[in-house]
mmCIF file of C-alpha atoms and ligand atoms in Angstrom:
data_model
loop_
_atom_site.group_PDB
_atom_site.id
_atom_site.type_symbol
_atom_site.label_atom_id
_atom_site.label_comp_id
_atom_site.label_asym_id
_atom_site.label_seq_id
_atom_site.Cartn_x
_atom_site.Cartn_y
_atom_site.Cartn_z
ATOM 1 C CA UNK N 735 0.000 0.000 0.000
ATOM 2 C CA UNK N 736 2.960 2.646 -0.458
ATOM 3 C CA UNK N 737 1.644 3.505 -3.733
ATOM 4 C CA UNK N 738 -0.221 2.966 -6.569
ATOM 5 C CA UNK N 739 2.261 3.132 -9.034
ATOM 6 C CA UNK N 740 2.930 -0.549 -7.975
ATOM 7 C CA UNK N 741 0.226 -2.029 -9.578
ATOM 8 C CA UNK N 742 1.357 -4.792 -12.094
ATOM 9 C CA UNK N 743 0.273 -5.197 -15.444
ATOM 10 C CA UNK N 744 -2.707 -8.001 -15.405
ATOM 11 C CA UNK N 745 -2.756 -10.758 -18.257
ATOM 12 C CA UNK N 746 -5.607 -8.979 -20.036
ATOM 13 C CA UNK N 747 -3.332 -5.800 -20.192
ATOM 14 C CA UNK N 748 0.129 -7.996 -21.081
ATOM 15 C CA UNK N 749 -2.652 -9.402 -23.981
ATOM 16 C CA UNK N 750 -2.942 -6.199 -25.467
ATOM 17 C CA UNK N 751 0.368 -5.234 -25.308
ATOM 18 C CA UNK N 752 1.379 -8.026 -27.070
ATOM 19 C CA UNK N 753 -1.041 -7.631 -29.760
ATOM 20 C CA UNK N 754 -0.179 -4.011 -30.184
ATOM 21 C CA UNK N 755 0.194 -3.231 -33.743
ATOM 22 C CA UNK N 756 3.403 -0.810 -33.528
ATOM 23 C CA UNK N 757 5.195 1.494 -35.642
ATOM 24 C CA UNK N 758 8.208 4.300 -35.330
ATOM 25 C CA UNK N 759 6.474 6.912 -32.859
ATOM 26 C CA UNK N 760 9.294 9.678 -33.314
ATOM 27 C CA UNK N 761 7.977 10.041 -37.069
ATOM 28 C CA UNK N 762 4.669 9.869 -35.810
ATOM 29 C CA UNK N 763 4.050 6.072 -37.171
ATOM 30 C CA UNK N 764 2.540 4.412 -33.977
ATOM 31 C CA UNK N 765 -0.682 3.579 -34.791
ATOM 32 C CA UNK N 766 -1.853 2.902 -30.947
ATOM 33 C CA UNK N 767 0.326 5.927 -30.061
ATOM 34 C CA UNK N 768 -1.872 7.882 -31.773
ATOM 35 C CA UNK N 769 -4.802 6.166 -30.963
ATOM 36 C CA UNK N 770 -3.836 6.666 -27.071
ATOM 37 C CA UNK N 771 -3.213 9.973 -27.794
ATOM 38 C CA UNK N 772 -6.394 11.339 -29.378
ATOM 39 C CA UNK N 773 -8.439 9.065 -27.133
ATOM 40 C CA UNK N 774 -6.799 11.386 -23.847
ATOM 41 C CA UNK N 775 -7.483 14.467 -25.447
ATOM 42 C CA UNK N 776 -11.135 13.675 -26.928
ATOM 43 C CA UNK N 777 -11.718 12.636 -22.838
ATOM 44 C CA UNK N 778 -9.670 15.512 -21.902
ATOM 45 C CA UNK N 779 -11.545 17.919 -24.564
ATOM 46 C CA UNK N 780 -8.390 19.231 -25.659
ATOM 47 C CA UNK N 781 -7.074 19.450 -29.429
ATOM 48 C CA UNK N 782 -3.962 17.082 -29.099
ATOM 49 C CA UNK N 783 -2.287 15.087 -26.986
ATOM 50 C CA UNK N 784 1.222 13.637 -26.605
ATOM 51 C CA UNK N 785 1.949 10.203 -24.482
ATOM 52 C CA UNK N 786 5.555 10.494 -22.442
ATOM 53 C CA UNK N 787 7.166 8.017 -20.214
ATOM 54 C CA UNK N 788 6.461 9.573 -16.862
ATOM 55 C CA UNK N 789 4.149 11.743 -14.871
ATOM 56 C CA UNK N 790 7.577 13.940 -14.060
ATOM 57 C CA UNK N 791 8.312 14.220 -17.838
ATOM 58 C CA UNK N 792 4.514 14.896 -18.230
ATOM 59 C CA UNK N 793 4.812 17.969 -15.722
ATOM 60 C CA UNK N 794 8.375 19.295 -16.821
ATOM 61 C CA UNK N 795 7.444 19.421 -20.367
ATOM 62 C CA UNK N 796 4.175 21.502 -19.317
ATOM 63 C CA UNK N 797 6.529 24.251 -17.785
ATOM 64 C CA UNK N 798 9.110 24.059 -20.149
ATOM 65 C CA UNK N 799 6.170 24.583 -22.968
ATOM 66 C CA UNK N 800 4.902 27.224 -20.806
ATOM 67 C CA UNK N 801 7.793 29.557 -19.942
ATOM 68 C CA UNK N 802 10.972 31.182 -20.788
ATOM 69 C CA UNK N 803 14.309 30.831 -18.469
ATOM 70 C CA UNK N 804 14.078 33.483 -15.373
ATOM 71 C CA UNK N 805 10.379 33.067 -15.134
ATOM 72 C CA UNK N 806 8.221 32.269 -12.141
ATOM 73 C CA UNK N 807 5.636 29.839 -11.585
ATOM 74 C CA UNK N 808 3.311 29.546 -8.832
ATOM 75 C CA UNK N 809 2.729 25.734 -7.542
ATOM 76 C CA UNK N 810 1.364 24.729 -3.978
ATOM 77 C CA UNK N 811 4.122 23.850 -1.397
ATOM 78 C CA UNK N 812 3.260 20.214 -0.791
ATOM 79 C CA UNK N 813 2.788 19.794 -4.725
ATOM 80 C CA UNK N 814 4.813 16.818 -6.464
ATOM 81 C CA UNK N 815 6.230 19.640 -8.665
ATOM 82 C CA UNK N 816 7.854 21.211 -6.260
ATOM 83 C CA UNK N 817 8.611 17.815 -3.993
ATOM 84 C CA UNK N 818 9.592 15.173 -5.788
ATOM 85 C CA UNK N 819 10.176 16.669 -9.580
ATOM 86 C CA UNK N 820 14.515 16.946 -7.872
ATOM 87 C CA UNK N 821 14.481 20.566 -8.777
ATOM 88 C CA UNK N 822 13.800 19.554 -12.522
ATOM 89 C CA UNK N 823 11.958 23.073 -13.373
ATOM 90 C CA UNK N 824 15.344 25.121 -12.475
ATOM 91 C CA UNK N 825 17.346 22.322 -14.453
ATOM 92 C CA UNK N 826 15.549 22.160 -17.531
ATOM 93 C CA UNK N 827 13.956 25.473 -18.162
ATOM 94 C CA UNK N 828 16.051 27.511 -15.286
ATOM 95 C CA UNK N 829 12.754 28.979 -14.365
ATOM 96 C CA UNK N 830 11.826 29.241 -10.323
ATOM 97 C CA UNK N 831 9.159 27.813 -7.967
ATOM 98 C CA UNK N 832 6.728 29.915 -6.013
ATOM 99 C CA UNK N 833 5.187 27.836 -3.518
ATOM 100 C CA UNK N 834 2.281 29.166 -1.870
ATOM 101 C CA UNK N 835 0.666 27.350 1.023
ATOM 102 C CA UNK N 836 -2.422 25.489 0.441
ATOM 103 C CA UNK N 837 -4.676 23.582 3.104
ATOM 104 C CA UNK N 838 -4.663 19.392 2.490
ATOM 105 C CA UNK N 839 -2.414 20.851 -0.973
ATOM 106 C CA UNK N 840 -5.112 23.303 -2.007
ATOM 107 C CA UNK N 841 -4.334 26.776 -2.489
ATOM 108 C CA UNK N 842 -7.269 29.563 -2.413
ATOM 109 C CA UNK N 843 -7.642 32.112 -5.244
ATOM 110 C CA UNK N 844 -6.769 35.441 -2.774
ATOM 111 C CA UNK N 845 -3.082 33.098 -1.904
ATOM 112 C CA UNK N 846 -2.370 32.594 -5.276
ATOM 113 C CA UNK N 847 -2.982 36.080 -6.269
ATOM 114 C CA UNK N 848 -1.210 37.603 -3.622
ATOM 115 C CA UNK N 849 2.235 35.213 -5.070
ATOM 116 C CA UNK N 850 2.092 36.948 -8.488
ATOM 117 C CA UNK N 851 4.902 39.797 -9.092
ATOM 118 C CA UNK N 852 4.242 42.977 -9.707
ATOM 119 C CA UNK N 853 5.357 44.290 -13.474
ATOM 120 C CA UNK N 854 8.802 45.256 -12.345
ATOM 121 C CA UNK N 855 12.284 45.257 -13.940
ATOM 122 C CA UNK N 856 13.940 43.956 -10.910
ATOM 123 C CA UNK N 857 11.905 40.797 -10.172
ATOM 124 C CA UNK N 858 10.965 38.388 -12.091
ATOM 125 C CA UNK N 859 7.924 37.902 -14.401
ATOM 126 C CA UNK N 860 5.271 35.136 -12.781
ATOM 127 C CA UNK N 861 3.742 33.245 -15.594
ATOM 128 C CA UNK N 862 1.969 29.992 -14.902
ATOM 129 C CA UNK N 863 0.104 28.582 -11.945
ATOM 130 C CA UNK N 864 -0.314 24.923 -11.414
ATOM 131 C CA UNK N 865 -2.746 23.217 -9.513
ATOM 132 C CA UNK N 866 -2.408 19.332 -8.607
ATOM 133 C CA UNK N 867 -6.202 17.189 -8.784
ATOM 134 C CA UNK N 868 -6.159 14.949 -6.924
ATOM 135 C CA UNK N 869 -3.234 16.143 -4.063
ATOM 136 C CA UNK N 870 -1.006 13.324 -3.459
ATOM 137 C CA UNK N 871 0.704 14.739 0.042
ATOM 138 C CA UNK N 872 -3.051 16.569 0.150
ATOM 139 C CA UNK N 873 -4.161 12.704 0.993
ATOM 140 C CA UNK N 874 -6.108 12.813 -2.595
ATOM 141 C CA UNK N 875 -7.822 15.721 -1.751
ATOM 142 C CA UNK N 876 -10.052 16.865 -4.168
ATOM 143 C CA UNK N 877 -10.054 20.782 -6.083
ATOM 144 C CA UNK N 878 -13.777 21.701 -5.566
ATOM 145 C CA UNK N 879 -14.609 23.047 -9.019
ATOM 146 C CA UNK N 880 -15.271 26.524 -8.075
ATOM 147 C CA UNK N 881 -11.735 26.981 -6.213
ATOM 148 C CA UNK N 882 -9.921 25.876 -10.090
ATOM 149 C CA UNK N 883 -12.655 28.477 -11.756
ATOM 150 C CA UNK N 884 -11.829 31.447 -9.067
ATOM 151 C CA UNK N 885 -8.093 30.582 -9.232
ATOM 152 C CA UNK N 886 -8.437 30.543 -13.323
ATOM 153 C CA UNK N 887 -10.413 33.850 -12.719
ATOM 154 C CA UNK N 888 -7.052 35.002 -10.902
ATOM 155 C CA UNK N 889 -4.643 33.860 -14.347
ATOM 156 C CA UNK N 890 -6.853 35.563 -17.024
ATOM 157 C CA UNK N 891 -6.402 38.951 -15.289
ATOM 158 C CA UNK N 892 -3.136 38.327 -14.876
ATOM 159 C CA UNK N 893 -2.850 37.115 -18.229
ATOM 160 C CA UNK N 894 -1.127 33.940 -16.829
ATOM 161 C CA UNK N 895 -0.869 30.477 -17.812
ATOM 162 C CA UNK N 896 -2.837 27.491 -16.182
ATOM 163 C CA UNK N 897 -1.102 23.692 -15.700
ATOM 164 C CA UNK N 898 -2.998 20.687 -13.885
ATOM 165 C CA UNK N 899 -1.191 17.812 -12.714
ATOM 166 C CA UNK N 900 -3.968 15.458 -12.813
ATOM 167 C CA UNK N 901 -1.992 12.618 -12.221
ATOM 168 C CA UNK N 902 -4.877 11.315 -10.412
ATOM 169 C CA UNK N 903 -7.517 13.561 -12.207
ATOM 170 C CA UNK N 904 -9.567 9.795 -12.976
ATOM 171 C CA UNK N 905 -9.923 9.403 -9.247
ATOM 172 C CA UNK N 906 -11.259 13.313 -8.421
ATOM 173 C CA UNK N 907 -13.667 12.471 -11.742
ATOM 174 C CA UNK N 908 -14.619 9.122 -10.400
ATOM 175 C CA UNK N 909 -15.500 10.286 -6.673
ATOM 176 C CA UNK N 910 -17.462 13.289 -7.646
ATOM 177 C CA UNK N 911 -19.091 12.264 -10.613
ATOM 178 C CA UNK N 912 -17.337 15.468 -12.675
ATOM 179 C CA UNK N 913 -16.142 14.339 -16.235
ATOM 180 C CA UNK N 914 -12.529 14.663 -16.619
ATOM 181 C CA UNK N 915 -13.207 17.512 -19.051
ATOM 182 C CA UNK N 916 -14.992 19.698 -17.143
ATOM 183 C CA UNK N 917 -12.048 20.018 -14.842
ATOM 184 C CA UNK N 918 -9.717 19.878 -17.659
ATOM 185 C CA UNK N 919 -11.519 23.082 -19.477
ATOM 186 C CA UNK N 920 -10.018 25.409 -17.292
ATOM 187 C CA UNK N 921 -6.526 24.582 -17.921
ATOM 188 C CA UNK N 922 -4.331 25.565 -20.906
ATOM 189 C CA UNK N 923 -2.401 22.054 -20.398
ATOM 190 C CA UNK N 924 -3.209 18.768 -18.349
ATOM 191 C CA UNK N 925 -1.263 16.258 -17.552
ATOM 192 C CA UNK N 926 -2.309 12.618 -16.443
ATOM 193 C CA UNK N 927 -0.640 9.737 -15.905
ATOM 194 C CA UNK N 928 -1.297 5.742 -16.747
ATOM 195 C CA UNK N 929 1.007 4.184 -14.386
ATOM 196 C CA UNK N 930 -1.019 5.477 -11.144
ATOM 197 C CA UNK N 931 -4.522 4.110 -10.217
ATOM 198 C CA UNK N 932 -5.502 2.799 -14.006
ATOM 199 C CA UNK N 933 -2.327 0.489 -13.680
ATOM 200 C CA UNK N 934 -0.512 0.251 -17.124
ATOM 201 C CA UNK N 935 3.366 -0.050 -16.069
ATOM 202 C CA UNK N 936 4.016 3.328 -17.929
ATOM 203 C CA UNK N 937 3.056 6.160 -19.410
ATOM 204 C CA UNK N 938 1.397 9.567 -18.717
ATOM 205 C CA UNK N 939 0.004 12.016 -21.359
ATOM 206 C CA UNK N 940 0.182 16.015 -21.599
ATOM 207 C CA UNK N 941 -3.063 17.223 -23.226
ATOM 208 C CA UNK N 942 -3.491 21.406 -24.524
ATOM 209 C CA UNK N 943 -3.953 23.079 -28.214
ATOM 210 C CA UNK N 944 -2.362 21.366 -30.979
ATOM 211 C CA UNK N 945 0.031 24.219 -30.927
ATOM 212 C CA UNK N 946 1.132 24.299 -27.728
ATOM 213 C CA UNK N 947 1.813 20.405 -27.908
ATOM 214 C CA UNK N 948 3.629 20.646 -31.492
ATOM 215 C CA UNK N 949 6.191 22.270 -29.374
ATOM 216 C CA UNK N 950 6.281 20.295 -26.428
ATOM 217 C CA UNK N 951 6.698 17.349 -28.971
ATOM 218 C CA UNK N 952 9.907 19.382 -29.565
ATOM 219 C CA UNK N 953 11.168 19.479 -25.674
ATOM 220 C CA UNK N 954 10.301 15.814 -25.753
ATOM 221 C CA UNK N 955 12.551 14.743 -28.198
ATOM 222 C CA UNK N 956 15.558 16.895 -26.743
ATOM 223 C CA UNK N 957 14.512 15.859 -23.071
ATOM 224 C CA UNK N 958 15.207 12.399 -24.387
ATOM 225 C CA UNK N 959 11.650 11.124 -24.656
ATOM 226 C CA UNK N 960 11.238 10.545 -27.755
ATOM 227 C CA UNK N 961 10.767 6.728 -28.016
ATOM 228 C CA UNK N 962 10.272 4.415 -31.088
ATOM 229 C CA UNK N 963 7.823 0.896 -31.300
ATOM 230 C CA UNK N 964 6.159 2.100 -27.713
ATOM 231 C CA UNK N 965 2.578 0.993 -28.874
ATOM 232 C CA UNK N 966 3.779 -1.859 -27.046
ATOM 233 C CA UNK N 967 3.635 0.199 -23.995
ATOM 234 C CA UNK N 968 0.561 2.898 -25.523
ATOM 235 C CA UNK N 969 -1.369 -0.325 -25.573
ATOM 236 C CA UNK N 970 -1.346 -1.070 -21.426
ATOM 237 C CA UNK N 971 -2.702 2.584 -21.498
ATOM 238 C CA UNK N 972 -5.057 2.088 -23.466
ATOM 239 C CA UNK N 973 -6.264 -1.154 -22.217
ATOM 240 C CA UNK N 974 -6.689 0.886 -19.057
ATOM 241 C CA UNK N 975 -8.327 3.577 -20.203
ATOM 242 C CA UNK N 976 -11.138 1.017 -21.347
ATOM 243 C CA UNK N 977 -11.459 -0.735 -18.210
ATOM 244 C CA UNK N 978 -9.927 0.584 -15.252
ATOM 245 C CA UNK N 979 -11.501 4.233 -14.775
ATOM 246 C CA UNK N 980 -14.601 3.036 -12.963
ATOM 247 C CA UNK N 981 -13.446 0.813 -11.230
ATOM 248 C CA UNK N 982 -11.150 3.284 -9.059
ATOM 249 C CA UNK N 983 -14.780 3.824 -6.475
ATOM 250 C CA UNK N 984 -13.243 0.135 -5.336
ATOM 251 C CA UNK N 985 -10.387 1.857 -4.321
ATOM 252 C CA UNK N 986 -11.518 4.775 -2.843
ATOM 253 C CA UNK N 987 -13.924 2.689 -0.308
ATOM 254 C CA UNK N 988 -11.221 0.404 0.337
ATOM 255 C CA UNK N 989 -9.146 3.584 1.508
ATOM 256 C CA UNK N 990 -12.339 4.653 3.763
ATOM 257 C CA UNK N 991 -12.363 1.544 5.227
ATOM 258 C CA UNK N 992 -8.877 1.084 5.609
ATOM 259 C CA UNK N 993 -8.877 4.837 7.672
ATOM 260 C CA UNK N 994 -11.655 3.938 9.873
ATOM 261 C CA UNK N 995 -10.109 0.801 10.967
ATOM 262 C CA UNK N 996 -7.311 2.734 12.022
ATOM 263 C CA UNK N 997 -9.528 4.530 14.648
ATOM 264 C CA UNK N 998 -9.921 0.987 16.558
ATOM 265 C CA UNK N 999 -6.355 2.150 17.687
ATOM 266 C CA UNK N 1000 -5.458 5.037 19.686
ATOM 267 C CA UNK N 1001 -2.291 5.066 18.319
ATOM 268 C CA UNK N 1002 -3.343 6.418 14.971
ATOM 269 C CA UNK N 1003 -4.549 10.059 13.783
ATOM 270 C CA UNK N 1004 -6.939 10.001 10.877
ATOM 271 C CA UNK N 1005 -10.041 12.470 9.746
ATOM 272 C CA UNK N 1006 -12.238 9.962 7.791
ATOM 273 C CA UNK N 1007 -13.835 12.823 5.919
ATOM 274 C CA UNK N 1008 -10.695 13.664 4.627
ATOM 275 C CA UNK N 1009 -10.132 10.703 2.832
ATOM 276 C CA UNK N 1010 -11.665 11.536 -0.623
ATOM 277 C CA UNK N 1011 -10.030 9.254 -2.869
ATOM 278 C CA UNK N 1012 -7.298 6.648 -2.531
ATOM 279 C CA UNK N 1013 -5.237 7.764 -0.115
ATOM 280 C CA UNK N 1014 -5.260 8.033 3.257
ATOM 281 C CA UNK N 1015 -2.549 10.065 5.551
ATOM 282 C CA UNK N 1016 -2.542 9.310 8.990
ATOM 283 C CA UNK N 1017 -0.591 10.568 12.483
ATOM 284 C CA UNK N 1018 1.478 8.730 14.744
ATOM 285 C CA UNK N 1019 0.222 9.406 18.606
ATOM 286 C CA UNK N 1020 2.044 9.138 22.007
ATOM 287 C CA UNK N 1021 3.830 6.709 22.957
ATOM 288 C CA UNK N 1022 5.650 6.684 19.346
ATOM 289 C CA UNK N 1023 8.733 9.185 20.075
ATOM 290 C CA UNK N 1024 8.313 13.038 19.459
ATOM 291 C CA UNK N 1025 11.035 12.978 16.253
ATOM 292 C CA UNK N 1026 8.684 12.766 13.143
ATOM 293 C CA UNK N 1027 11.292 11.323 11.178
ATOM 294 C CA UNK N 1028 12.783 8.634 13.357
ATOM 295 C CA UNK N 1029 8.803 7.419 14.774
ATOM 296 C CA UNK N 1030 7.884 7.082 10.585
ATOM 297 C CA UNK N 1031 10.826 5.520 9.677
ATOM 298 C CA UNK N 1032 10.854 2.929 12.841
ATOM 299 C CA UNK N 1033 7.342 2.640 12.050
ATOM 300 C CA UNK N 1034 7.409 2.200 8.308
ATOM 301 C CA UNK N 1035 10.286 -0.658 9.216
ATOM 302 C CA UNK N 1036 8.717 -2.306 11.635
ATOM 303 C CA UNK N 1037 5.202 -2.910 9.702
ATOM 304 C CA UNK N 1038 7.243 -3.909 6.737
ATOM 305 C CA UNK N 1039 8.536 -6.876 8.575
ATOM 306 C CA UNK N 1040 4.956 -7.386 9.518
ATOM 307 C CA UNK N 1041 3.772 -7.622 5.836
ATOM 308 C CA UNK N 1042 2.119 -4.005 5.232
ATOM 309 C CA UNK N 1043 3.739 -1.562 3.248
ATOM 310 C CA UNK N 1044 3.645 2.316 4.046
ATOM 311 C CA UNK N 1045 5.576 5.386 2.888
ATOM 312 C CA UNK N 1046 6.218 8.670 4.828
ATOM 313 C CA UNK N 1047 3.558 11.675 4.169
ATOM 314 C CA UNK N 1048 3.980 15.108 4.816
ATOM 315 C CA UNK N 1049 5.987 15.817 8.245
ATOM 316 C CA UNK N 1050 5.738 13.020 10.521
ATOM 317 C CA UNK N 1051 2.540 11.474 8.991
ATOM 318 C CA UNK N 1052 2.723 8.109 7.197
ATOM 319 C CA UNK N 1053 0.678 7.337 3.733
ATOM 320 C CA UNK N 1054 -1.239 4.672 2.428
ATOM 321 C CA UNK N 1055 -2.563 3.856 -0.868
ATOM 322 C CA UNK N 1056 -5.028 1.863 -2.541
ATOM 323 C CA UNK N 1057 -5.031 0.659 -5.924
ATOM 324 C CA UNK N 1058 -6.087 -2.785 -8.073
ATOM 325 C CA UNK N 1059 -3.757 -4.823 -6.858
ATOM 326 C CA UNK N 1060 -4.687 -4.857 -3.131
ATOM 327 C CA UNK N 1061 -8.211 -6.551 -2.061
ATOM 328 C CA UNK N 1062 -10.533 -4.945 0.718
ATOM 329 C CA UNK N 1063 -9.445 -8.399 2.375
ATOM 330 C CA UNK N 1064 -6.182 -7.433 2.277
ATOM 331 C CA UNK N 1065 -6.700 -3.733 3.488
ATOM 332 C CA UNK N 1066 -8.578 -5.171 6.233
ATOM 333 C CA UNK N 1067 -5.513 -7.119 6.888
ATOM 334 C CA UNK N 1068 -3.607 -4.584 6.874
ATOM 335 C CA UNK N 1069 -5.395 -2.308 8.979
ATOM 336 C CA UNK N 1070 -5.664 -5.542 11.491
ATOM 337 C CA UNK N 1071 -1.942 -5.542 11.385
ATOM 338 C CA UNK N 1072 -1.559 -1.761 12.723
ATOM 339 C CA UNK N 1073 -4.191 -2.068 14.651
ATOM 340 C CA UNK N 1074 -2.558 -4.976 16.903
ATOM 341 C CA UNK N 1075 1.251 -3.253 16.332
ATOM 342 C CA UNK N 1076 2.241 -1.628 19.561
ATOM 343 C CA UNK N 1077 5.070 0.628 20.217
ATOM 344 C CA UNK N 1078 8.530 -1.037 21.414
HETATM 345 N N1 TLP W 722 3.947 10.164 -7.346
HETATM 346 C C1 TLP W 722 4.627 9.066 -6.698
HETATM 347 C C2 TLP W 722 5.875 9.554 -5.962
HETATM 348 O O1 TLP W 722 6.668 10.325 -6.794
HETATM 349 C C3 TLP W 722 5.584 10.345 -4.733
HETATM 350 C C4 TLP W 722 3.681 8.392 -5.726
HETATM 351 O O2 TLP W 722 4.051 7.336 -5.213
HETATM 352 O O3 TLP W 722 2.579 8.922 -5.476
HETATM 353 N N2 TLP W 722 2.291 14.013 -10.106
HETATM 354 C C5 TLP W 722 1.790 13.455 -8.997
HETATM 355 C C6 TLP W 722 0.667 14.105 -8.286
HETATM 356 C C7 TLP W 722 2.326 12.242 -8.518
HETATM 357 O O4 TLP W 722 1.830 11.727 -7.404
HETATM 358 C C8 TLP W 722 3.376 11.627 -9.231
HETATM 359 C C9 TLP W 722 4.002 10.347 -8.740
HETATM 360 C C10 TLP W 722 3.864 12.260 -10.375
HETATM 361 C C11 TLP W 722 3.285 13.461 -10.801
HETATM 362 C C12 TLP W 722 5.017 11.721 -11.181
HETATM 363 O O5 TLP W 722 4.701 10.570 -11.858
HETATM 364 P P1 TLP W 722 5.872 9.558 -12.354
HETATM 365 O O6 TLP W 722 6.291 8.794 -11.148
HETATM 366 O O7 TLP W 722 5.199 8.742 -13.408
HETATM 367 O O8 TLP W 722 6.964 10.371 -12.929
#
């Protein structure tokens, strides 16, 4: 349960990869490349579409697309961008992160403004926001619609740019019943990845005007991504597409469940409510020691050797995830497990 990029491709999904029909994709000759790819933005309602390795690739291409070296860009400060991207946006397009403060990773429209530069020669010129749907160190929190339309409010008078990483947009679509999009309308790119929830081993896909990803195709190939037969790999992503979105509401009850077990202990933190999607962040309470990072770690250790997998979460908190490839019978175990665990 430390993630749901774990998942491993089932035989239906090895079937279709195998059956791929394949061609060169850097000349554009991939039939199920482009098949993939129209098939995200026609769900996406976006003109074009290009599929990349990785969520990270996904996202850096987005700002490189965006922006011009010495620019700003305003991201939350628990956002993967800014986390776990290993300072990718000042490497590859030598631009600079703004992160502004959100609550459970969402930041309000009044914050965001408030983080944009004023027109001066000495700083430097803000010009994209990103927002992050569902928020992975949020604990899947999920944008409320009307927070991503006052925030896109905030970029059109500011004549800024607009980037979601909806990595996990299928699960915010999935538990609130919103099409993918009607989120994705108010953005000028999207990004969403294969390789999380919907389980294909690889692959994520930046969506936005066929403009705006002619050029990204561009950064791709001189980022290194530009890869050759991968219908092989388009054809997992597909396969998901088809059959995996739905079924992510099995996921998100197994992660309610999963957090009110944990309440059978008193040794665990955990808001229920908060748990929106497939992931669930929860607290480590006396008598686990006061260090954050030596009680998470122990703790993280110790439940590994007792057959349930965790990662750390934001300071001091440990995350779990749900995804295909763990049962609400195993969940249950699970929970079991850290329910009996007590503190040596
Ligand atoms: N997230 C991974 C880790 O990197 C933390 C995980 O286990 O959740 N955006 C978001 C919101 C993500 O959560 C991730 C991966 C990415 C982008 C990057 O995707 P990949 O790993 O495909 O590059």
């Amino acid at each position: 349960m430390r993630s749901d990029t774990v998942t491993k491709p089932s035989g239906a999904m090895r079937r279709a990869m195998a059956n791929a029909e394949v061609g060169d994709d850097v000349f554009g000759e991939d039939p199920t490349v482009n098949h993939l790819q129209e098939k995200v933005a026609e769900l996406l309602g976006k003109e074009s579409a290009l599929y990349v390795p990785s969520g990270v690739m996904s996202n850096q291409l987005a700002l490189k697309t965006h922006t011009n070296p010495g620019d700003e860009v305003i991201v939350e400060k628990d956002s993967h961008i800014f986390n776990y991207e290993t300072a990718a946006p000042s490497l590859l397009s030598g631009i600079q992160l703004n992160p502004v403060p959100g609550v459970r990773g969402l930041m309000t429209a009044e914050a965001v403004e408030e983080a944009i530069r004023p027109d001066v020669y000495y700083m430097m010129p803000t010009r994209l926001v990103c927002l992050e749907n569902t928020h992975n160190r949020g604990g899947g929190s999920i944008y409320p619609l009307k927070l991503i339309e006052e925030i896109k409010q905030v970029t059109v008078r500011h004549n800024l740019k607009y980037h979601l990483d909806g990595a996990r947009l299928w699960n915010a679509s999935v538990a609130t019943g919103i099409k993918v999009s009607e989120y994705a309308k108010y953005f000028d790119s999207v990004s969403v990845c294969l390789s999380k929830g919907l389980g294909a081993p690889v692959g994520s896909v930046l969506a936005g005007t066929k403009e705006y990803i002619n050029r990204a195709r561009r950064f791709r190939k001189i980022f290194g991504g530009g890869m050759r037969q991968v219908g092989i790999l388009a054809a997992a992503g597909l396969y998901a597409l088809e059959n995996n979105i739905q079924r992510l509401t099995e996921d998100h009850e197994k992660a309610k469940t999963f957090a009110k077990l944990l309440l059978e202990s008193k040794l665990y933190e955990v808001n229920v409510d908060h748990v929106e999607t497939n992931i669930v962040i929860f607290g480590l309470k006396p008598p686990f020691p006061k260090d954050p990072a030596e009680k998470v770690d122990k703790f993280i250790a110790d439940t590994k050797s007792l057959g349930v997998l965790l990662s750390a979460g934001t300071a001091g908190k440990v995350r779990a995830v749900t995804h295909l490839d763990v049962s609400m019978e195993n969940v249950k175990k699970a929970a079991e497990i850290l329910v009996k665990y007590r503190v040596s």
